[in-house]
Structures are given as C-alpha cells and as structure tokens.
Short mmCIF file of C-alpha atoms in Angstrom, two decimals:
data_model
loop_
_atom_site.label_atom_id
_atom_site.label_comp_id
_atom_site.label_asym_id
_atom_site.label_seq_id
_atom_site.Cartn_x
_atom_site.Cartn_y
_atom_site.Cartn_z
CA UNK A 1 134.56 145.42 86.45
CA UNK A 2 136.06 145.00 89.87
CA UNK A 3 134.00 144.34 92.95
CA UNK A 4 134.72 143.73 96.61
CA UNK A 5 132.16 142.30 98.98
CA UNK A 6 132.41 142.46 102.74
CA UNK A 7 129.28 140.68 103.84
CA UNK A 8 129.69 141.44 107.53
CA UNK A 9 128.45 144.95 108.20
CA UNK A 10 129.11 144.94 111.94
CA UNK A 11 130.78 142.52 114.32
CA UNK A 12 130.98 142.72 118.11
CA UNK A 13 133.37 140.62 120.12
CA UNK A 14 134.55 140.53 123.70
CA UNK A 15 138.17 141.41 124.31
CA UNK A 16 140.62 138.52 123.79
CA UNK A 17 138.33 136.72 121.39
CA UNK A 18 139.56 135.94 117.88
CA UNK A 19 137.64 137.47 114.99
CA UNK A 20 137.74 136.98 111.23
CA UNK A 21 136.67 139.61 108.75
CA UNK A 22 135.59 138.22 105.40
CA UNK A 23 136.40 139.67 101.99
CA UNK A 24 135.36 138.27 98.62
CA UNK A 25 136.45 139.92 95.40
CA UNK A 26 135.63 139.78 91.70
CA UNK A 27 137.89 140.65 88.81
CA UNK A 28 138.65 139.34 85.34
CA UNK A 29 142.25 140.44 85.54
CA UNK A 30 144.89 137.85 86.21
CA UNK A 31 147.14 140.40 87.86
CA UNK A 32 145.65 142.34 90.72
CA UNK A 33 146.41 143.56 94.20
CA UNK A 34 144.42 143.21 97.38
CA UNK A 35 144.61 145.47 100.40
CA UNK A 36 143.23 145.88 103.87
CA UNK A 37 142.83 149.30 105.46
CA UNK A 38 141.78 150.22 108.99
CA UNK A 39 139.75 153.32 109.79
CA UNK A 40 139.79 154.00 113.54
CA UNK A 41 137.30 156.42 115.14
CA UNK A 42 139.73 159.28 114.46
CA UNK A 43 138.90 158.85 110.77
CA UNK A 44 142.17 158.37 108.93
CA UNK A 45 142.72 155.40 106.63
CA UNK A 46 145.57 153.20 107.83
CA UNK A 47 147.18 150.76 105.43
CA UNK A 48 147.53 147.25 106.89
CA UNK A 49 148.61 144.88 104.15
CA UNK A 50 148.90 144.36 100.40
CA UNK A 51 148.99 141.09 98.51
CA UNK A 52 149.45 140.48 94.77
CA UNK A 53 147.52 137.84 92.88
CA UNK A 54 150.56 135.64 92.39
CA UNK A 55 151.40 135.38 96.04
CA UNK A 56 149.01 133.12 97.90
CA UNK A 57 151.17 132.80 100.96
CA UNK A 58 149.34 133.61 104.11
CA UNK A 59 150.84 136.29 106.25
CA UNK A 60 151.06 136.88 109.96
CA UNK A 61 151.99 140.14 111.60
CA UNK A 62 151.71 140.04 115.34
CA UNK A 63 148.05 139.44 116.20
CA UNK A 64 147.00 139.99 112.58
CA UNK A 65 146.90 137.31 109.92
CA UNK A 66 145.60 137.18 106.38
CA UNK A 67 144.36 134.20 104.39
CA UNK A 68 144.38 134.64 100.60
CA UNK A 69 142.65 131.94 98.58
CA UNK A 70 142.36 132.47 94.83
CA UNK A 71 140.17 129.39 94.46
CA UNK A 72 137.41 131.08 96.43
CA UNK A 73 138.41 134.69 95.56
CA UNK A 74 138.73 135.48 99.22
CA UNK A 75 141.16 137.52 101.27
CA UNK A 76 140.14 137.16 104.89
CA UNK A 77 141.62 138.96 107.85
CA UNK A 78 141.88 137.49 111.35
CA UNK A 79 142.65 139.33 114.54
CA UNK A 80 143.79 137.06 117.34
CA UNK A 81 143.18 138.00 120.98
CA UNK A 82 141.33 141.16 120.01
CA UNK A 83 141.82 144.35 121.98
CA UNK A 84 139.67 147.43 122.45
CA UNK A 85 142.11 149.39 120.26
CA UNK A 86 141.18 147.12 117.37
CA UNK A 87 137.72 148.72 117.29
CA UNK A 88 137.49 150.34 113.87
CA UNK A 89 136.00 150.00 110.42
CA UNK A 90 138.05 147.66 108.26
CA UNK A 91 138.07 147.91 104.47
CA UNK A 92 139.15 145.36 101.94
CA UNK A 93 140.17 146.81 98.57
CA UNK A 94 141.16 145.63 95.12
CA UNK A 95 143.19 147.16 92.35
CA UNK A 96 143.45 145.45 88.98
CA UNK A 97 146.45 145.96 86.76
CA UNK A 98 144.60 146.72 83.54
CA UNK A 99 143.63 150.15 82.35
CA UNK A 100 143.18 153.02 84.69
CA UNK A 101 141.24 151.03 87.25
CA UNK A 102 141.24 152.76 90.61
CA UNK A 103 141.33 151.15 94.01
CA UNK A 104 137.88 149.70 94.66
CA UNK A 105 136.73 149.31 98.24
CA UNK A 106 134.30 146.99 99.93
CA UNK A 107 131.66 148.61 102.11
CA UNK A 108 133.64 147.95 105.26
CA UNK A 109 133.10 145.94 108.41
CA UNK A 110 132.68 147.80 111.68
CA UNK A 111 134.40 145.87 114.45
CA UNK A 112 133.58 146.66 118.06
CA UNK A 113 135.72 145.06 120.73
CA UNK A 114 134.12 145.24 124.15
CA UNK A 115 136.20 145.21 127.31
CA UNK B 1 156.66 165.34 106.91
CA UNK B 2 153.08 164.66 105.92
CA UNK B 3 152.97 162.63 102.71
CA UNK B 4 149.47 163.62 101.57
CA UNK B 5 148.01 166.68 103.22
CA UNK B 6 144.50 168.02 102.87
CA UNK B 7 143.13 171.31 104.04
CA UNK B 8 140.89 172.10 105.72
CA UNK B 9 140.26 169.14 108.01
CA UNK B 10 136.76 170.38 108.83
CA UNK B 11 134.50 172.55 106.73
CA UNK B 12 131.04 173.72 107.78
CA UNK B 13 129.17 175.83 105.28
CA UNK B 14 125.70 176.83 104.22
CA UNK B 15 123.75 175.45 101.30
CA UNK B 16 124.41 177.28 98.08
CA UNK B 17 127.97 178.31 98.94
CA UNK B 18 131.05 177.47 96.90
CA UNK B 19 134.01 175.87 98.66
CA UNK B 20 137.37 174.32 97.85
CA UNK B 21 139.41 171.55 99.42
CA UNK B 22 143.13 171.47 98.76
CA UNK B 23 145.39 168.45 98.50
CA UNK B 24 149.15 168.23 98.18
CA UNK B 25 151.49 165.23 98.10
CA UNK B 26 155.25 165.20 98.51
CA UNK B 27 155.80 161.58 97.50
CA UNK B 28 156.64 162.27 93.87
CA UNK B 29 153.62 160.22 92.76
CA UNK B 30 152.16 160.81 89.31
CA UNK B 31 148.55 160.04 90.10
CA UNK B 32 146.13 161.65 92.53
CA UNK B 33 142.55 160.86 93.46
CA UNK B 34 139.50 162.15 95.24
CA UNK B 35 137.28 159.72 97.11
CA UNK B 36 134.00 160.45 98.87
CA UNK B 37 133.02 158.60 102.03
CA UNK B 38 129.32 158.85 102.78
CA UNK B 39 127.55 158.52 106.11
CA UNK B 40 127.46 154.73 105.71
CA UNK B 41 131.26 154.74 105.38
CA UNK B 42 131.19 153.70 101.73
CA UNK B 43 134.32 154.91 99.89
CA UNK B 44 133.76 155.78 96.25
CA UNK B 45 136.16 157.13 93.67
CA UNK B 46 135.24 160.52 92.25
CA UNK B 47 138.18 161.65 90.15
CA UNK B 48 141.67 160.65 89.21
CA UNK B 49 144.42 162.74 87.64
CA UNK B 50 147.65 161.48 86.18
CA UNK B 51 150.31 164.14 85.76
CA UNK B 52 147.69 166.91 85.60
CA UNK B 53 145.49 165.01 83.14
CA UNK B 54 142.01 163.81 84.11
CA UNK B 55 141.82 160.03 83.67
CA UNK B 56 138.84 159.01 85.79
CA UNK B 57 135.65 160.98 86.16
CA UNK B 58 132.95 158.92 87.81
CA UNK B 59 129.32 159.92 87.81
CA UNK B 60 129.70 163.05 89.86
CA UNK B 61 127.53 166.18 89.56
CA UNK B 62 129.25 168.83 87.49
CA UNK B 63 129.11 171.11 90.53
CA UNK B 64 132.28 169.24 91.50
CA UNK B 65 135.32 170.37 89.57
CA UNK B 66 138.81 169.05 90.24
CA UNK B 67 141.83 171.17 89.37
CA UNK B 68 145.41 169.97 89.14
CA UNK B 69 147.88 172.84 88.70
CA UNK B 70 150.79 170.39 88.87
CA UNK B 71 151.23 166.72 89.63
CA UNK B 72 151.74 167.36 93.33
CA UNK B 73 148.41 169.14 93.80
CA UNK B 74 144.81 168.16 93.22
CA UNK B 75 142.17 170.55 94.50
CA UNK B 76 138.43 169.97 94.62
CA UNK B 77 136.06 172.85 94.06
CA UNK B 78 132.37 172.43 94.81
CA UNK B 79 129.76 174.92 93.59
CA UNK B 80 126.29 175.47 94.98
CA UNK B 81 126.72 173.10 97.89
CA UNK B 82 123.77 170.87 98.77
CA UNK B 83 122.90 169.01 101.97
CA UNK B 84 123.72 165.71 100.24
CA UNK B 85 127.30 166.82 99.69
CA UNK B 86 127.97 166.38 103.39
CA UNK B 87 130.58 163.64 103.63
CA UNK B 88 134.25 163.01 104.27
CA UNK B 89 136.43 163.63 101.23
CA UNK B 90 139.75 161.82 100.97
CA UNK B 91 142.60 162.72 98.71
CA UNK B 92 145.09 160.01 97.77
CA UNK B 93 148.11 159.51 95.57
CA UNK B 94 149.88 156.56 94.01
CA UNK B 95 152.65 155.79 91.56
CA UNK B 96 151.55 155.45 87.94
CA UNK B 97 154.16 152.95 86.87
CA UNK B 98 152.42 149.63 86.20
CA UNK B 99 155.14 147.85 88.11
CA UNK B 100 154.33 149.86 91.20
CA UNK B 101 150.58 149.34 91.27
CA UNK B 102 150.94 147.06 94.24
CA UNK B 103 152.09 149.92 96.39
CA UNK B 104 148.51 151.01 96.67
CA UNK B 105 147.46 154.44 97.66
CA UNK B 106 148.60 156.89 100.29
CA UNK B 107 145.63 158.72 101.74
CA UNK B 108 145.28 162.13 103.27
CA UNK B 109 143.58 162.44 106.63
CA UNK B 110 140.27 163.48 105.10
CA UNK B 111 138.12 166.62 105.05
CA UNK B 112 134.79 166.43 106.83
CA UNK B 113 132.38 168.65 104.94
CA UNK B 114 129.11 169.55 106.62
CA UNK B 115 126.52 171.49 104.67
CA UNK B 116 123.83 173.12 106.80
#
C-alpha cells in the first residue's frame, strides 16, 4: 500500500522567511512518482512538481526548491523568501507504477505567510 | 480551453435529494477519477474509470454512482443526499500508458457540494 505523511498540519511564517514543508512516503514499488500540489484559497489544485524514483536530483524553480532523498523516503519542499501569495494548503502525493494504484495524497500542510 | 471541466462549481441542495456532477476532459486521457475533499482538506480517491471501465471503487456508499458514457466524460450521481456528503468533489484525468504515469493528474476546479 502507498502512504504519504505530511506531519506538519499548519505552519505560520512572517513574510521573507524561508519555510520547509516535510513529506515522507511509503511504498514497496521500486518505480514511483512523487508530486507536490498547491491549493490556494480559491480552491483549485495547482501542480508544482513531479519527480520519479530514479531521479534524486534536487530541483530549484525560482523561490521553490525540492529535496528528494530515497534513503529517508522524503520529498521536502522549501520556499525561500516567502510571500503572502504563498499562503495555501500544500499537498505531497505519490503514485506507484504497479497495478491500478491511484494518486495518493498526504493530508496537506496549511501555510500562512503573514505580512 | 479548459482541460478538465466540472459543472456545477457550486451545488446547494436539501437532504434526500438526488444530484449529479458532470466532468469532461479534452486531453485525450484514458483514465478519469473522482476525489472527495472533506472539511479537513483530506483528498481521497472515490472512483477511477479507464476507457469507460470501472477500475477503482473505494469504500464509498452505494448512493454514489459514477457513469462514464465515453472516455472523455465521467459523471457522478448521488442519491438521497446526506449532510455528511457535503464536501468538494474533484474530477481528474491522466494517461493510462504505464510510461506516462509520471505525468500525474490534471484536476478540474472542483464542485463544492453543500447539503442542508
């Protein structure tokens, strides 16, 4: 079975602070895909990044960066110099290659960035 | 062009009514899904259809019945609505090809259902 744990339920930071959202996953598959989605107050789910299990390179996109470590089954997300517009619920998700496994989400981390 | 479109965006109805939510995708994907997001924001898979065939049916009351007339449409019909059905329902689609699993899902904008 696949499982995603986001231990941080809510985080509050002051604007311009850096913040890291944690994600730990469980799967027995050797091939799998990890994702981060953002859900702003308007409610839609916005895709941020995907990473496959064979690619442990970290990625940076503007103020966003992702740290994938298979050894600790973690796929953490860091926002540098946070802004009020970053306030949202962030979901980590996992999809294994085997069978008909659907995309499994963590419970989300609500990030509030205060001006 | 909206890739995955759901209608309606908001639905307020009384307990006991029957309602439907429609979903259409124009991405040419083979697989479509319904997810439920509860008040605590938890996203849980309900159903999945591949090319009109049901492939995932999680533990969902049988008052919920998905219908897929073709691979571009997956509608959700709910009978005898209950207060606990109030939630946001997301439709999504993805390619079926194993080599394309990493493309993830494309989500609709959600339907907020409120049962009063």
